[in-house]
PDB file of C-alpha atoms and ligand atoms in Angstrom:
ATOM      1  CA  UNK A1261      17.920  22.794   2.382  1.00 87.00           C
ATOM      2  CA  UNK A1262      14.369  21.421   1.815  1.00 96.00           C
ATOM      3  CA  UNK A1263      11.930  24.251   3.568  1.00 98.00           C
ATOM      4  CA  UNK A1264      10.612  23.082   7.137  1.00 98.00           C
ATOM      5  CA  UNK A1265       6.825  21.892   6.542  1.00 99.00           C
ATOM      6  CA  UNK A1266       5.130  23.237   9.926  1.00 99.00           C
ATOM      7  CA  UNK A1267       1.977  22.076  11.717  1.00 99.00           C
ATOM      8  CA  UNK A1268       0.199  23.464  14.346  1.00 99.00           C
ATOM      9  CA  UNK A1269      -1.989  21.463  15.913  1.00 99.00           C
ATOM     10  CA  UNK A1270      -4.314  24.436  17.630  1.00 98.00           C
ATOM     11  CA  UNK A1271      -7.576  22.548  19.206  1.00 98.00           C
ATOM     12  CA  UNK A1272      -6.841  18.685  19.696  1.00 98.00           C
ATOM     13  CA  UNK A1273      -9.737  16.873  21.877  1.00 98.00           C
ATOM     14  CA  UNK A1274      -8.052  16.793  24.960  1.00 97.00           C
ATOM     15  CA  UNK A1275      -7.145  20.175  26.057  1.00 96.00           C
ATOM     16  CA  UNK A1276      -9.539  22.579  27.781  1.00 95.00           C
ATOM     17  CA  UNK A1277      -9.729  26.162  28.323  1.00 95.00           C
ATOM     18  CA  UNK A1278      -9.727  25.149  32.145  1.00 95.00           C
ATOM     19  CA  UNK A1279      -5.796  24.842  30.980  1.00 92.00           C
ATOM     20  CA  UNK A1280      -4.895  27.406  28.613  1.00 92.00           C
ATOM     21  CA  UNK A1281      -7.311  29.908  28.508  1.00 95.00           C
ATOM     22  CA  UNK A1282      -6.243  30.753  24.645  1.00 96.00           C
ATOM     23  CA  UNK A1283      -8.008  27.280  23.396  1.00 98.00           C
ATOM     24  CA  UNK A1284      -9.807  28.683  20.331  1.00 98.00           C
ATOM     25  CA  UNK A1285     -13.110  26.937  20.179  1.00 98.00           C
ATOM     26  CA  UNK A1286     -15.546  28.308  17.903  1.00 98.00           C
ATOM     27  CA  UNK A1287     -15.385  28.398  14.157  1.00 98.00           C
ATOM     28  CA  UNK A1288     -13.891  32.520  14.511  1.00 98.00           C
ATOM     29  CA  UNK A1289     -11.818  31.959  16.544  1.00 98.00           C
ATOM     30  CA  UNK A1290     -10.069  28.532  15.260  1.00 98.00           C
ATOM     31  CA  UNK A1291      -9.843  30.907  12.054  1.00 99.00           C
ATOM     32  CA  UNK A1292      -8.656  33.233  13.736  1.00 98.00           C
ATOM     33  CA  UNK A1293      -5.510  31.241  15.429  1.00 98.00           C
ATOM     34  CA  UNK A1294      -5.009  29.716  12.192  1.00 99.00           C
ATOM     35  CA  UNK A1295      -4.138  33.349  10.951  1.00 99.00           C
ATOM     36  CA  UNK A1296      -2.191  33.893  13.484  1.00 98.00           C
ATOM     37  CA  UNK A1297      -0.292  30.370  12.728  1.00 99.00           C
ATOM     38  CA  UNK A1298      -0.088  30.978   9.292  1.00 99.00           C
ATOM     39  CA  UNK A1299       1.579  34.482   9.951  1.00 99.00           C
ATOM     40  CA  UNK A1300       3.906  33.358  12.434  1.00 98.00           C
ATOM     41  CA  UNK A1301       5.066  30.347   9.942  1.00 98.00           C
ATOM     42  CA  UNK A1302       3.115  27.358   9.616  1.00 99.00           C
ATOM     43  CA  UNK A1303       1.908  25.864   6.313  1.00 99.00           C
ATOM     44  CA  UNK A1304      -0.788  23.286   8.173  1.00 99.00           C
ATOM     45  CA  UNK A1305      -3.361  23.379  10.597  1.00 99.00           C
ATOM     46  CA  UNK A1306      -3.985  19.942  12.268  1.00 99.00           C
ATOM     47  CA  UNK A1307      -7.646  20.774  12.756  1.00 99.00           C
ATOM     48  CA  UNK A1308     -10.042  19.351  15.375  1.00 98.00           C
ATOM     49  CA  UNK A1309     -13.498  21.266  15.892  1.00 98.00           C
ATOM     50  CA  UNK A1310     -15.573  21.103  19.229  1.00 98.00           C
ATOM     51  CA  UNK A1311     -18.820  21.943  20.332  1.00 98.00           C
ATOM     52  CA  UNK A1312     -19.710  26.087  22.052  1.00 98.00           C
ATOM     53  CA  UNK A1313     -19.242  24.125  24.771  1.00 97.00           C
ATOM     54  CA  UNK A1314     -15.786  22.854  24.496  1.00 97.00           C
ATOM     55  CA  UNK A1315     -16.681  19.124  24.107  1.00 98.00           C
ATOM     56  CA  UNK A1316     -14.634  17.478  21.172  1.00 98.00           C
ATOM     57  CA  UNK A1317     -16.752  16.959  18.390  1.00 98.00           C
ATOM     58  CA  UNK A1318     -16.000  15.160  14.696  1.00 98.00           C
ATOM     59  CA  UNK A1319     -19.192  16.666  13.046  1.00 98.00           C
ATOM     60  CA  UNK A1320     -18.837  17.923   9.568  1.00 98.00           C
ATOM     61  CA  UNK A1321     -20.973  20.869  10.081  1.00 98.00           C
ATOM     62  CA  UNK A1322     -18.494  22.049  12.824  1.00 99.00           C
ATOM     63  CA  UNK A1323     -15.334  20.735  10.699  1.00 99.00           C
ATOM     64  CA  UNK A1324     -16.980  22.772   7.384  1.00 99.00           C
ATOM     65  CA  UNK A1325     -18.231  25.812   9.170  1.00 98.00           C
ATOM     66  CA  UNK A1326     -13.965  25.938  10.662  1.00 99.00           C
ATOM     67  CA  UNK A1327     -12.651  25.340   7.365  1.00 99.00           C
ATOM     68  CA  UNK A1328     -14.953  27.702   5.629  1.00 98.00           C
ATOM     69  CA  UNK A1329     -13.567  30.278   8.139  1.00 99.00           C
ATOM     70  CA  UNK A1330     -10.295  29.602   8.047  1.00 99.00           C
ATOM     71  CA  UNK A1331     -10.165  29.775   4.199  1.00 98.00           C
ATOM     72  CA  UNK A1332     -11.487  33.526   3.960  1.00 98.00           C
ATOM     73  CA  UNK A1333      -8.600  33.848   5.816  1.00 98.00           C
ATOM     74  CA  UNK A1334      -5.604  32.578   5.186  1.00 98.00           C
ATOM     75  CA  UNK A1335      -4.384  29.835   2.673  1.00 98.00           C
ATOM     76  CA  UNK A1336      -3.174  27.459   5.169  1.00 99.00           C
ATOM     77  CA  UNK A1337      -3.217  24.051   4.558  1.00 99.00           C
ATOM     78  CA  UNK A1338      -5.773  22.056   6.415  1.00 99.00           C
ATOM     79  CA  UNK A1339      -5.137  18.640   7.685  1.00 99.00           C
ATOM     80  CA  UNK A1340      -8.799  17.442   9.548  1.00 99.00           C
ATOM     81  CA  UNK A1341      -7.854  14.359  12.463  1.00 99.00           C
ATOM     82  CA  UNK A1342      -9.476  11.103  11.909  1.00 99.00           C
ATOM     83  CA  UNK A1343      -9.000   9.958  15.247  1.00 98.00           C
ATOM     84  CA  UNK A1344     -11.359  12.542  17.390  1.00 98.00           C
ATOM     85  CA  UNK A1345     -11.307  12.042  20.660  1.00 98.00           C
ATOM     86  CA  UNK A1346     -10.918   8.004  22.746  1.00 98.00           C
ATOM     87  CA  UNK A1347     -14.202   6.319  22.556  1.00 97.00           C
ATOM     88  CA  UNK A1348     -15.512   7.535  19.116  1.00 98.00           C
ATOM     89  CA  UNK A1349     -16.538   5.158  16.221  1.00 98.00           C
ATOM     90  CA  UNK A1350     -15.596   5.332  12.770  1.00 98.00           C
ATOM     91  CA  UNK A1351     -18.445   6.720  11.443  1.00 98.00           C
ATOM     92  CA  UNK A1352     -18.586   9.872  14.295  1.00 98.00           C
ATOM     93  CA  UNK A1353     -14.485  10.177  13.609  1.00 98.00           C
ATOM     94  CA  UNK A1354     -14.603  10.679   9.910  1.00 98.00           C
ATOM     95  CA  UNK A1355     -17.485  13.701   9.712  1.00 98.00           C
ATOM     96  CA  UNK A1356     -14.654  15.893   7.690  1.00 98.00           C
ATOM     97  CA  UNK A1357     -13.973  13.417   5.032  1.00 98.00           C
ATOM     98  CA  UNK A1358     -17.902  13.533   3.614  1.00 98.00           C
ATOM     99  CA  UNK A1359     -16.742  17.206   2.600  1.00 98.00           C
ATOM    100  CA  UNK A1360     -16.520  18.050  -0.604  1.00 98.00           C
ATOM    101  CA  UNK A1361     -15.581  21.616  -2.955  1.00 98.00           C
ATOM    102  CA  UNK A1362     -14.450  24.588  -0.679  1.00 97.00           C
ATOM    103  CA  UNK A1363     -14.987  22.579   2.327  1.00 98.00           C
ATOM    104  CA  UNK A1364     -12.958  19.814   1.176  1.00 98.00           C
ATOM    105  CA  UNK A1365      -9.632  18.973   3.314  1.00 98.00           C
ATOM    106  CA  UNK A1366      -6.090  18.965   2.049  1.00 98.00           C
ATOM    107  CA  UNK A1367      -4.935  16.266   4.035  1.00 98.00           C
ATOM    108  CA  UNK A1368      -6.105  13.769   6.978  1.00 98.00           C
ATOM    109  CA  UNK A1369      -4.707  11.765   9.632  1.00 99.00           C
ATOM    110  CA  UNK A1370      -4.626   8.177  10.048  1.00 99.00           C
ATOM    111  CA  UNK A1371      -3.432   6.692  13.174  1.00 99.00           C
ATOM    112  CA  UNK A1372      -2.379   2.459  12.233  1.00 98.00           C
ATOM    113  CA  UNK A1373      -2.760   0.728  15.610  1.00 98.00           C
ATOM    114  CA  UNK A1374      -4.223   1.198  18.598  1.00 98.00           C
ATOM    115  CA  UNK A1375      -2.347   2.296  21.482  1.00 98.00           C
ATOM    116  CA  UNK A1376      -2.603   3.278  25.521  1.00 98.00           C
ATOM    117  CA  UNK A1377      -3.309   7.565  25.830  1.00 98.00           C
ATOM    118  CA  UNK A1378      -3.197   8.309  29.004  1.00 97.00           C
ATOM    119  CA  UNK A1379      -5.471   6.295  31.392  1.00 97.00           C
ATOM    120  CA  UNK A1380      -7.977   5.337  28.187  1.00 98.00           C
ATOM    121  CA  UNK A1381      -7.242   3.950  25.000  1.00 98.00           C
ATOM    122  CA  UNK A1382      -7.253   4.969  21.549  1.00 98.00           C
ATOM    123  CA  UNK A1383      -8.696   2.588  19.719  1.00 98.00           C
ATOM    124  CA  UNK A1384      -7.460   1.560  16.071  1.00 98.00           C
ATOM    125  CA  UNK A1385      -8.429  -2.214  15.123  1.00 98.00           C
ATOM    126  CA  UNK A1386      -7.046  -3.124  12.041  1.00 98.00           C
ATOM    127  CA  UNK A1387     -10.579  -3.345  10.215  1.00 98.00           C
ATOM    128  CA  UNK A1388     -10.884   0.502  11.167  1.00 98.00           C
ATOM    129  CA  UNK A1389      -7.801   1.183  10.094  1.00 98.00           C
ATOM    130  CA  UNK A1390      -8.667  -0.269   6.814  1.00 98.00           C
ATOM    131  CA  UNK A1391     -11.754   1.298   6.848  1.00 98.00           C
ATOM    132  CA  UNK A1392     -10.722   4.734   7.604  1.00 98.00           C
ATOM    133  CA  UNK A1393      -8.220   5.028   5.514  1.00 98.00           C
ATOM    134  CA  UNK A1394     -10.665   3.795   2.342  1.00 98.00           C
ATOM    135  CA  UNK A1395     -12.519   7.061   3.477  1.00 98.00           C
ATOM    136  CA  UNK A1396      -9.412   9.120   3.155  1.00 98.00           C
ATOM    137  CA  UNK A1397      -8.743   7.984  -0.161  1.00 97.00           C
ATOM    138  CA  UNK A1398     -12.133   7.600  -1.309  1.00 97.00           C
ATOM    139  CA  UNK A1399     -12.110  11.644  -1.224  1.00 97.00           C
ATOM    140  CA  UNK A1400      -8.428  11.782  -2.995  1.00 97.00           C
ATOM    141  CA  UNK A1401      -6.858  12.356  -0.002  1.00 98.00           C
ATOM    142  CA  UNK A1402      -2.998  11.598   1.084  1.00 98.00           C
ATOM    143  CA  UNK A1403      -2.899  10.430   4.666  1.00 98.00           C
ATOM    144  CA  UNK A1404      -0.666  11.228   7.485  1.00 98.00           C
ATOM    145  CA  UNK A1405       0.114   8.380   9.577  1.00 98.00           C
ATOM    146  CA  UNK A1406       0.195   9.329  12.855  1.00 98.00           C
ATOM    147  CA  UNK A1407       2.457   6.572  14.939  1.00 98.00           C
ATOM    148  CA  UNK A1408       2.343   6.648  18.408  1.00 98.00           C
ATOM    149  CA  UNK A1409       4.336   3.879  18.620  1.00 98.00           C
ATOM    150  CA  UNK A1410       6.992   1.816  16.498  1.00 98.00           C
ATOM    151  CA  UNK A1411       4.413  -1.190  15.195  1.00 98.00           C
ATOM    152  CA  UNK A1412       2.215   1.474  13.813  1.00 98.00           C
ATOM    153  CA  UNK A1413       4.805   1.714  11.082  1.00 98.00           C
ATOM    154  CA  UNK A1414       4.857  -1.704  10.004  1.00 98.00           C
ATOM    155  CA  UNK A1415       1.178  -1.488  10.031  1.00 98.00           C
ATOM    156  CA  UNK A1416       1.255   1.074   7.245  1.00 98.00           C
ATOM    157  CA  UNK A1417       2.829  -1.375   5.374  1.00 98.00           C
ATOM    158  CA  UNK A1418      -0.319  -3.798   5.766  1.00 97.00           C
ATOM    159  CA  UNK A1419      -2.240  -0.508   4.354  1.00 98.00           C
ATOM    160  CA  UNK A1420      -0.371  -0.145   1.320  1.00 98.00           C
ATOM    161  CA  UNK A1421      -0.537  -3.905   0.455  1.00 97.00           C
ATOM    162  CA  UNK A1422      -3.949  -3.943   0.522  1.00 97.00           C
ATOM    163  CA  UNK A1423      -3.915  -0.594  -2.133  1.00 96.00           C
ATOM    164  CA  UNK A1424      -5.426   1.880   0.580  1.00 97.00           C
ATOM    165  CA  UNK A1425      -1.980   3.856   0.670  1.00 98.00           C
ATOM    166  CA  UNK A1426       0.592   4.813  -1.655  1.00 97.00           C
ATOM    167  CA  UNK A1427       4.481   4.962  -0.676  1.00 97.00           C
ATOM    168  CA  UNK A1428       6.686   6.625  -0.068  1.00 97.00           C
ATOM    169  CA  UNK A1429       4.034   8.627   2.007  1.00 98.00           C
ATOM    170  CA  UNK A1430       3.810  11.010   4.943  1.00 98.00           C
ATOM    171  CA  UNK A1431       4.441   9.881   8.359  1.00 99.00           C
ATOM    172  CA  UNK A1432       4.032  11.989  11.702  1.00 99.00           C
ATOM    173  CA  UNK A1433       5.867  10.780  14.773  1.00 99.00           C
ATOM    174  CA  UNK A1434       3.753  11.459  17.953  1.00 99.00           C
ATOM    175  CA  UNK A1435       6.679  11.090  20.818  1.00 99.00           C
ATOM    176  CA  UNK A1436       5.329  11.331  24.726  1.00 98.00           C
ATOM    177  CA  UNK A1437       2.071  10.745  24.835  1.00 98.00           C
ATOM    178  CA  UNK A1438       1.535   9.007  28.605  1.00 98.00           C
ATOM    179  CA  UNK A1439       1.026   4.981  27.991  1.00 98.00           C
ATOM    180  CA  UNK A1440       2.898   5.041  24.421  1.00 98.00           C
ATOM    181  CA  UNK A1441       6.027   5.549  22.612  1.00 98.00           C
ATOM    182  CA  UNK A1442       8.702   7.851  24.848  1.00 98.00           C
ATOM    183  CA  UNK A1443      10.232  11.267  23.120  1.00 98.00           C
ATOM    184  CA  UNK A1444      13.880  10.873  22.883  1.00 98.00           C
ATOM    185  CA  UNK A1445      16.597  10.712  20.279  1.00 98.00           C
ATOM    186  CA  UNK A1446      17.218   7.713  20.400  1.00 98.00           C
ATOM    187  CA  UNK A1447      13.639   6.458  19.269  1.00 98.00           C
ATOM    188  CA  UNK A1448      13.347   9.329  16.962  1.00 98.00           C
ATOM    189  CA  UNK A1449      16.564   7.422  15.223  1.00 98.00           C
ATOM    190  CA  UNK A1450      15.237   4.753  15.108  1.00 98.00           C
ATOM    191  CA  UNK A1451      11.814   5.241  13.936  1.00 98.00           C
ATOM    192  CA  UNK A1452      13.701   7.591  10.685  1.00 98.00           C
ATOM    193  CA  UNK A1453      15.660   4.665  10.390  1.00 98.00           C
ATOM    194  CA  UNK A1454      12.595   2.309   9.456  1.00 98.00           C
ATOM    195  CA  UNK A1455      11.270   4.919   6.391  1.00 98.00           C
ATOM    196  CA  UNK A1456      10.789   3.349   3.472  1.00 97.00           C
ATOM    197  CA  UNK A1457      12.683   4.776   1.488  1.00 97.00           C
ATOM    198  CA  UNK A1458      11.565   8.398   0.182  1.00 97.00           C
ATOM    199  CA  UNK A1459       9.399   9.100   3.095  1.00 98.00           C
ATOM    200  CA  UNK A1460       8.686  12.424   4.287  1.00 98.00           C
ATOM    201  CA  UNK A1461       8.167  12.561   8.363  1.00 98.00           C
ATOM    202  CA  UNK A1462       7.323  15.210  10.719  1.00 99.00           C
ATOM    203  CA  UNK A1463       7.813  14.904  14.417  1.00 99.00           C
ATOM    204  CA  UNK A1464       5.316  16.133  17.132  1.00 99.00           C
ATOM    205  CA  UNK A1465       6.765  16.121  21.210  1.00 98.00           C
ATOM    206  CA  UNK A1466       4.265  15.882  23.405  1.00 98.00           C
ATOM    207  CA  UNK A1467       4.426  18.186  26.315  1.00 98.00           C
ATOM    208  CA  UNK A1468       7.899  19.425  27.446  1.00 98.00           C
ATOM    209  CA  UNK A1469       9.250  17.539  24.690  1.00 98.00           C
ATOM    210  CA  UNK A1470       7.610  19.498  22.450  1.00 98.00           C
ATOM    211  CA  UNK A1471      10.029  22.085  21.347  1.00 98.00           C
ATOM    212  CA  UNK A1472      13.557  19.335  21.970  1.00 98.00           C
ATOM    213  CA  UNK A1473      11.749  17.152  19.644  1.00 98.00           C
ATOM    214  CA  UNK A1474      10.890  20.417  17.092  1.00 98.00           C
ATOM    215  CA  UNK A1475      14.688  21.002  17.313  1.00 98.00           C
ATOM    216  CA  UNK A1476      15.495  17.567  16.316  1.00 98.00           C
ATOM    217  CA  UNK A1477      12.773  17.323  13.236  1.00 98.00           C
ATOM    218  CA  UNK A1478      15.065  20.688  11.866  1.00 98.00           C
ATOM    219  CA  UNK A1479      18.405  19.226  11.930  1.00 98.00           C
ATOM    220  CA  UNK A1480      17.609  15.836  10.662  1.00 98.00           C
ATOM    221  CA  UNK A1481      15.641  16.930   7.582  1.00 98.00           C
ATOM    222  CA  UNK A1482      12.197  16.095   9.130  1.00 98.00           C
ATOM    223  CA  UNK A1483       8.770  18.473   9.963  1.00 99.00           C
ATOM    224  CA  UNK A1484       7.314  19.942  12.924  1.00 99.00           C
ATOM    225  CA  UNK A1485       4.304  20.009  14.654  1.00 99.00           C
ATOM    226  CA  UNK A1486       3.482  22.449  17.798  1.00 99.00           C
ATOM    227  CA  UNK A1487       0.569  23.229  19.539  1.00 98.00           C
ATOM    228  CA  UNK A1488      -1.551  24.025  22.299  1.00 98.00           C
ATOM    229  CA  UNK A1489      -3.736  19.816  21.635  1.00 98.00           C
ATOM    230  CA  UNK A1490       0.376  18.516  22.483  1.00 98.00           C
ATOM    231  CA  UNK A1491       1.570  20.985  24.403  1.00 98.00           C
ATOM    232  CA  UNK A1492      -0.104  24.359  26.416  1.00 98.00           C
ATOM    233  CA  UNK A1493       3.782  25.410  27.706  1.00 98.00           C
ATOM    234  CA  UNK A1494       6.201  27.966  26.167  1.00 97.00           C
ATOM    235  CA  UNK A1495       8.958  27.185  28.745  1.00 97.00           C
ATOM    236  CA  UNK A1496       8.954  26.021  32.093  1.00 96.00           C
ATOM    237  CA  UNK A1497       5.633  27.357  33.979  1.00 95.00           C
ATOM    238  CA  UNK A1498       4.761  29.811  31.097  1.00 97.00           C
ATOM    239  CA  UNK A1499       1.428  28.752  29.457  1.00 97.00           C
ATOM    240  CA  UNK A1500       1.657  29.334  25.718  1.00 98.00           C
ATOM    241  CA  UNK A1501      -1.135  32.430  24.329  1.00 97.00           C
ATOM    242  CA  UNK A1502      -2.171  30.327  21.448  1.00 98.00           C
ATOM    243  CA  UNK A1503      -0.315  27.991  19.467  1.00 98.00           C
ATOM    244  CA  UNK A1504       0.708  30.592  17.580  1.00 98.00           C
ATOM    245  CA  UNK A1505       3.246  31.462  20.214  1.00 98.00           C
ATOM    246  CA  UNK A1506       4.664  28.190  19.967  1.00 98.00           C
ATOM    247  CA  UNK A1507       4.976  28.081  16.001  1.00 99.00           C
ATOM    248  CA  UNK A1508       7.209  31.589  16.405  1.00 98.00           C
ATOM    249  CA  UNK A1509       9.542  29.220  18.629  1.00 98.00           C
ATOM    250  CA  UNK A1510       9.734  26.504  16.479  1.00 98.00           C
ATOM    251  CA  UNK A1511      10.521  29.260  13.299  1.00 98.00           C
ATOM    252  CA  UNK A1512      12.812  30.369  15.188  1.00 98.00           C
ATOM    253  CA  UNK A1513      15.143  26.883  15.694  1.00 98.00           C
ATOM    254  CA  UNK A1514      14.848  26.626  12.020  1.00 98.00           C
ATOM    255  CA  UNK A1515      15.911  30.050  11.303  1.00 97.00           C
ATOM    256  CA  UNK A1516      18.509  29.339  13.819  1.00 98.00           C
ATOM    257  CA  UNK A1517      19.542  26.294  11.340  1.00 97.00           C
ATOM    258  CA  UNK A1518      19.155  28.396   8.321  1.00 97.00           C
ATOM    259  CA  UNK A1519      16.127  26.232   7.259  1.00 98.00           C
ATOM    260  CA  UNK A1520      13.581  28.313   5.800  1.00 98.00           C
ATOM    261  CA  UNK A1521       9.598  27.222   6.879  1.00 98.00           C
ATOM    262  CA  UNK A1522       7.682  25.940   3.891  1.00 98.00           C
ATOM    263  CA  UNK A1523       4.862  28.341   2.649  1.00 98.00           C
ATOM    264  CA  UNK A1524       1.385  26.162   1.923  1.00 99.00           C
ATOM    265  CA  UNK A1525       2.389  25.735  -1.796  1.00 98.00           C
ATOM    266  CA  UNK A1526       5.747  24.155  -1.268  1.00 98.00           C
ATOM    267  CA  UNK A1527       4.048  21.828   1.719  1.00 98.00           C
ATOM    268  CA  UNK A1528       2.260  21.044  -1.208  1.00 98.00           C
ATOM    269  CA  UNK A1529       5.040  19.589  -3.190  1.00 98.00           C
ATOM    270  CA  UNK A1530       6.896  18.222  -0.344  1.00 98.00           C
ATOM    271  CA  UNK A1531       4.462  16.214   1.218  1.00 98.00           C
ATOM    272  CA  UNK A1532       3.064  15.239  -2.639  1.00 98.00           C
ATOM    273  CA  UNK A1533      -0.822  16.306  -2.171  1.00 98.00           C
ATOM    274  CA  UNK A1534      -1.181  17.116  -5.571  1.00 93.00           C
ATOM    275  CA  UNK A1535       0.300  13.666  -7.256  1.00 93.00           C
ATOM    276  CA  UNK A1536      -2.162  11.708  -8.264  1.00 91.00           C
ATOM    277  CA  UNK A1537      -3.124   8.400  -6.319  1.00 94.00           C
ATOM    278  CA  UNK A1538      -2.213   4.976  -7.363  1.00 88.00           C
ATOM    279  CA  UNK A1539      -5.535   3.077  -8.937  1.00 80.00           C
ATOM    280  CA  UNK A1540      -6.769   0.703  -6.838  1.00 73.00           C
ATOM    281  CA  UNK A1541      -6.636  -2.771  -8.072  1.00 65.00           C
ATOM    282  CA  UNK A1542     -10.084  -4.432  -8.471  1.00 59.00           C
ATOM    283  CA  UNK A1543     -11.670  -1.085  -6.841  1.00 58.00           C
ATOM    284  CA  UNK A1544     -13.741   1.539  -7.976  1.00 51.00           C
ATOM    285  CA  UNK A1545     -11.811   3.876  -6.037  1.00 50.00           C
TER     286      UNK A1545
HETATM  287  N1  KMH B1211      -7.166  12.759  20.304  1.00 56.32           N
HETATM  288  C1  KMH B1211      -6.440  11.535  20.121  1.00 56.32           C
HETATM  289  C2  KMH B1211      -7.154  10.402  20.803  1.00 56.32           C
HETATM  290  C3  KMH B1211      -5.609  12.479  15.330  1.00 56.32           C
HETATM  291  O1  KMH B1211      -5.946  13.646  15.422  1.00 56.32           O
HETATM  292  O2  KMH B1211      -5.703  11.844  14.284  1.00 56.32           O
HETATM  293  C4  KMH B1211      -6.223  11.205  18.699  1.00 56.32           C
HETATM  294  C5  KMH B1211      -5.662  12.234  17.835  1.00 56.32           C
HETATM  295  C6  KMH B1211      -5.103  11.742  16.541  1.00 56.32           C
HETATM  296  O3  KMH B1211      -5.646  13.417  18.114  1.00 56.32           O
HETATM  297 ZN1   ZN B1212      -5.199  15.314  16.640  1.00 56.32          ZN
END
């Protein structure tokens, strides 16, 4: 069986400490967690950074200062989000893709539409969609696309025709996020079912889906994402004590499976970070 590749996605933009208490914040302890993730079985951290005060933040001081931590360390795999928080333009979202050498990411996300999130909305015009993901690969980065909802995977499809992303590629189902695409079975089916073919896909549950969606990534072959920025709840009433906590439960349904979790070097190969990128036709990138 292919190993699981887990992500835990331990900061996100939304949740406050006003919630769970365990949101790590500063650059220790976001390193810190990451440990902790690593230990307990993850092979990615989804990383957003925020401000001493809690605020979300895309800076890539904050971003390189985190990743700097994280990497003395633990070798977990960083993924840095391109979307920040609602309201952000491109240029404040993509701070972590102007970092280069040790600070450089492994991966990034890229969400391909824009999409309701909760009372606001997260905005994703196609020109910044375009434009964001000429950042990602401007560095040599693969992209996760991040679909909220179905059309956002057709609208990968413009992104590779115009030579911004190669496919197969990665694809990370977001399921239950208020205003967007529901978490059930029956929607995870069907968004596997449109793949091209020799796509990889992880699947994130937002909330109390979080862990019946995890379950669902392990039997059908997919990935899994936890986390206190989609979910602060370990069961019913019981707040989570880091994301950690939540990464142990998710080992555990694939151990329960006999699926083995992916260390960081087979996430490598599975997910294809270090295959080279397509040339861009007419481009300098
Ligand atoms: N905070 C959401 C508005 C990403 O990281 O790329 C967007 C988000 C997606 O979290
Ligand atoms: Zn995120």
């Amino acid at each position: 069986m292919t190993p699981l590749v887990l992500t835990a996605a331990m900061v996100g933009a939304e949740t406050t400490r006003a919630q769970p208490p365990y949101l790590p914040i500063s650059a220790e302890e976001i390193a810190a967690e990451a440990k902790r993730c690593r230990d307990a079985g993850a092979a990615m951290v989804h990383l957003h950074v925020r401000e001493p005060d809690g605020k979300p933040s895309q800076s890539a001081e904050l971003f390189a200062k985190a990743i700097r931590a994280i990497r003395e360390r633990t070798d977990v795999l960083v993924q840095v989000s391109t979307g920040g928080a609602v309201g952000m333009s491109v240029d404040e979202r993509c701070g972590a893709l102007t970092l280069t050498g040790d600070e450089k990411p492994d991966m990034a996300t890229l969400t391909t539409g824009t999409v309701n999130f909760g009372d606001e909305v997260f905005m994703n015009a196609r020109p910044m969609v375009l434009d964001i993901a000429r950042r990602i690969r401007a560095l040599g980065l693969r992209p996760e696309i991040e679909c909220f909802d179905a059309g956002m995977m057709d609208e990968a499809l413009n992104v590779a025709k115009h030579g911004l992303l190669d496919l197969p590629a990665h694809y990370d189902f977001v399921l239950g996020t208020p205003g967007a695409l529901g978490a059930s079975e029956e929607t995870l089916k069907f968004l596997i079912s449109r793949l091209p073919a020799g796509s990889t896909w992880t699947v994130a549950g937002v909330g109390r889906h979080q862990l019946p969606m995890a379950a669902l990534g392990v039997a059908w072959g997919g990935n899994v994402r936890v986390g206190l920025e989609d979910n602060i709840y370990l069961s019913k009433g019981v707040l989570a004590k880091g994301s950690s906590e939540l990464v142990a439960a998710a080992r555990a349904l694939a151990e329960g499976q006999s699926r083995p979790v992916a260390t960081p070097q087979q996430a490598r190969a599975i997910l294809r970070l270090d295959q080279a990128l397509q040339p861009v036709a007419g481009s300098a990138i």
